[in-house]
Coordinates of C-alpha atoms in Angstrom, one line a residue:
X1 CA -9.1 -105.6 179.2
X2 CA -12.1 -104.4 177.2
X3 CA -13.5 -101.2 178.4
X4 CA -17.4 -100.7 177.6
X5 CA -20.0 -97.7 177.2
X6 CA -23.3 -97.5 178.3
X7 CA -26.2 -97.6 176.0
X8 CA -29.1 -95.1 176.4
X9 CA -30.7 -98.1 178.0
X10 CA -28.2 -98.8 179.8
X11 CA -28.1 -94.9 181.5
X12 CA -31.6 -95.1 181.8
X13 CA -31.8 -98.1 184.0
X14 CA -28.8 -96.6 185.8
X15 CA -30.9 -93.3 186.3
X16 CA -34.1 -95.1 187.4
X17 CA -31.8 -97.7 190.0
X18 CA -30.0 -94.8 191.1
X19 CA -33.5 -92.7 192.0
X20 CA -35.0 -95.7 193.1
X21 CA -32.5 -97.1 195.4
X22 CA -31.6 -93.8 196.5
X23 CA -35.1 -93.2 197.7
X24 CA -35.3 -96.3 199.7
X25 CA -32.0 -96.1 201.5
X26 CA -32.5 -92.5 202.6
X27 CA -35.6 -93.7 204.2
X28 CA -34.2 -96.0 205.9
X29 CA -31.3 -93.9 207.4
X30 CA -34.6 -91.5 208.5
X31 CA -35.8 -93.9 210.2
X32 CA -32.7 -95.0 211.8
X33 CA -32.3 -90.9 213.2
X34 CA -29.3 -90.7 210.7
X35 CA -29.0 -86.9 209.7
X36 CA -28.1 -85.5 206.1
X37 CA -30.3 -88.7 205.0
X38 CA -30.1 -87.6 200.9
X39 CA -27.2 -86.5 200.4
X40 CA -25.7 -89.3 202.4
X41 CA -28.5 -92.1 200.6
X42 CA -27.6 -90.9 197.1
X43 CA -23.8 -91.1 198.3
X44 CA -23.6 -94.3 198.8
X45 CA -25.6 -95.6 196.3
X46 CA -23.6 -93.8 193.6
X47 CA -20.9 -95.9 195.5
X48 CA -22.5 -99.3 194.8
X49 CA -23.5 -98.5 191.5
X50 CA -20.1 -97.5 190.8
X51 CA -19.1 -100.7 191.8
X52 CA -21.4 -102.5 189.7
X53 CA -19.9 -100.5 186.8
X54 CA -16.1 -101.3 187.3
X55 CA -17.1 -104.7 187.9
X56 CA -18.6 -105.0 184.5
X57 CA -15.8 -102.6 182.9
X58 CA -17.9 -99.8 182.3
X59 CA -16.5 -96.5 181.7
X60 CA -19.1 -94.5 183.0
X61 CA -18.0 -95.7 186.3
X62 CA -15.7 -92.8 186.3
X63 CA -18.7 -90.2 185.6
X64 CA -20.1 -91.7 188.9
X65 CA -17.0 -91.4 190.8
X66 CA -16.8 -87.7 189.5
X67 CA -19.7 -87.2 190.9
X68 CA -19.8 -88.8 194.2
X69 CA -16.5 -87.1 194.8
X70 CA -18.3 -83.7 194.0
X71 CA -20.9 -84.6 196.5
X72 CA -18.8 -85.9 199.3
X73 CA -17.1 -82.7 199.3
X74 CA -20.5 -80.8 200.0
X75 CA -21.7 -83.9 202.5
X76 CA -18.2 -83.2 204.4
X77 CA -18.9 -79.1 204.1
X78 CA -18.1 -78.8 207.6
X79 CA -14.8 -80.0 207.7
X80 CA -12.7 -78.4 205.7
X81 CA -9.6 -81.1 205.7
X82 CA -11.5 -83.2 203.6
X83 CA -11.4 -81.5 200.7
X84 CA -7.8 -82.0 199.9
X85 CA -8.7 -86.1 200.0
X86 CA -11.6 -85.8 197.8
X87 CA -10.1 -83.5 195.5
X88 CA -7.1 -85.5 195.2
X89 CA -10.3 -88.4 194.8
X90 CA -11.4 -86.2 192.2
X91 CA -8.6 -85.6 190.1
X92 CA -7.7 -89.5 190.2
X93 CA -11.6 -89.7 189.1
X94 CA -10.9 -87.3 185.7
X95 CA -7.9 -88.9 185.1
X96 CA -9.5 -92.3 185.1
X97 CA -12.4 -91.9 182.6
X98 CA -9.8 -89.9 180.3
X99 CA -8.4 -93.2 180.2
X100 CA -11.1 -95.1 180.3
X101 CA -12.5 -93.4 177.2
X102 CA -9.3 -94.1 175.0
X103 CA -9.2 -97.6 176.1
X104 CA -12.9 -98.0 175.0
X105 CA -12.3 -96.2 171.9
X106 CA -9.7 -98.1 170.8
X107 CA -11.5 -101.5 171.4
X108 CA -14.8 -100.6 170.4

């Protein structure tokens, strides 16, 4: 398996697809009555793009992960028995790009 590393292209388009997408999701959860609309937009579209990433072997998958599982804990705020899974979710996200950054090192 060859692990790869985003470009500063390739982060910006990720940025712009993120904000983008982000955007029109949430309005379409307002529109649906959903509640937390941003958070809960931006969520989920860090989860596809995340996708995308592993998909195509991209390290920076893991940054995404970080962060979504940093966000899911304030999204889930309320309930406080959620933060063992995503910081459990979180750890497993480190330890991943830790990895991740190795294996691309020592391919690239």
């Amino acid at each position: 398996m060859q692990a790869k590393k985003l470009s500063p292209k390739g982060w910006g388009l990720l940025l712009v697809s993120l904000a983008v997408s982000t955007f029109l999701f949430a309005q379409a959860l307002r529109a649906a009555g959903g509640s937390s609309t941003n958070l809960d937009g931006l969520t989920t579209m860090i989860t596809v793009a995340g996708q995308l990433l592993m998909i195509l072997r991209y390290r920076e998958q893991w940054i995404l992960w970080i962060a979504l599982n940093i966000l899911s804990i304030a999204l889930w705020a309320e309930n406080p028995s959620m933060y063992l899974m995503f910081g459990a979710y979180l750890l497993n996200s480190v330890y991943g790009f830790y990895n991740w950054s190795r294996l691309q090192k020592a391919t690239a």
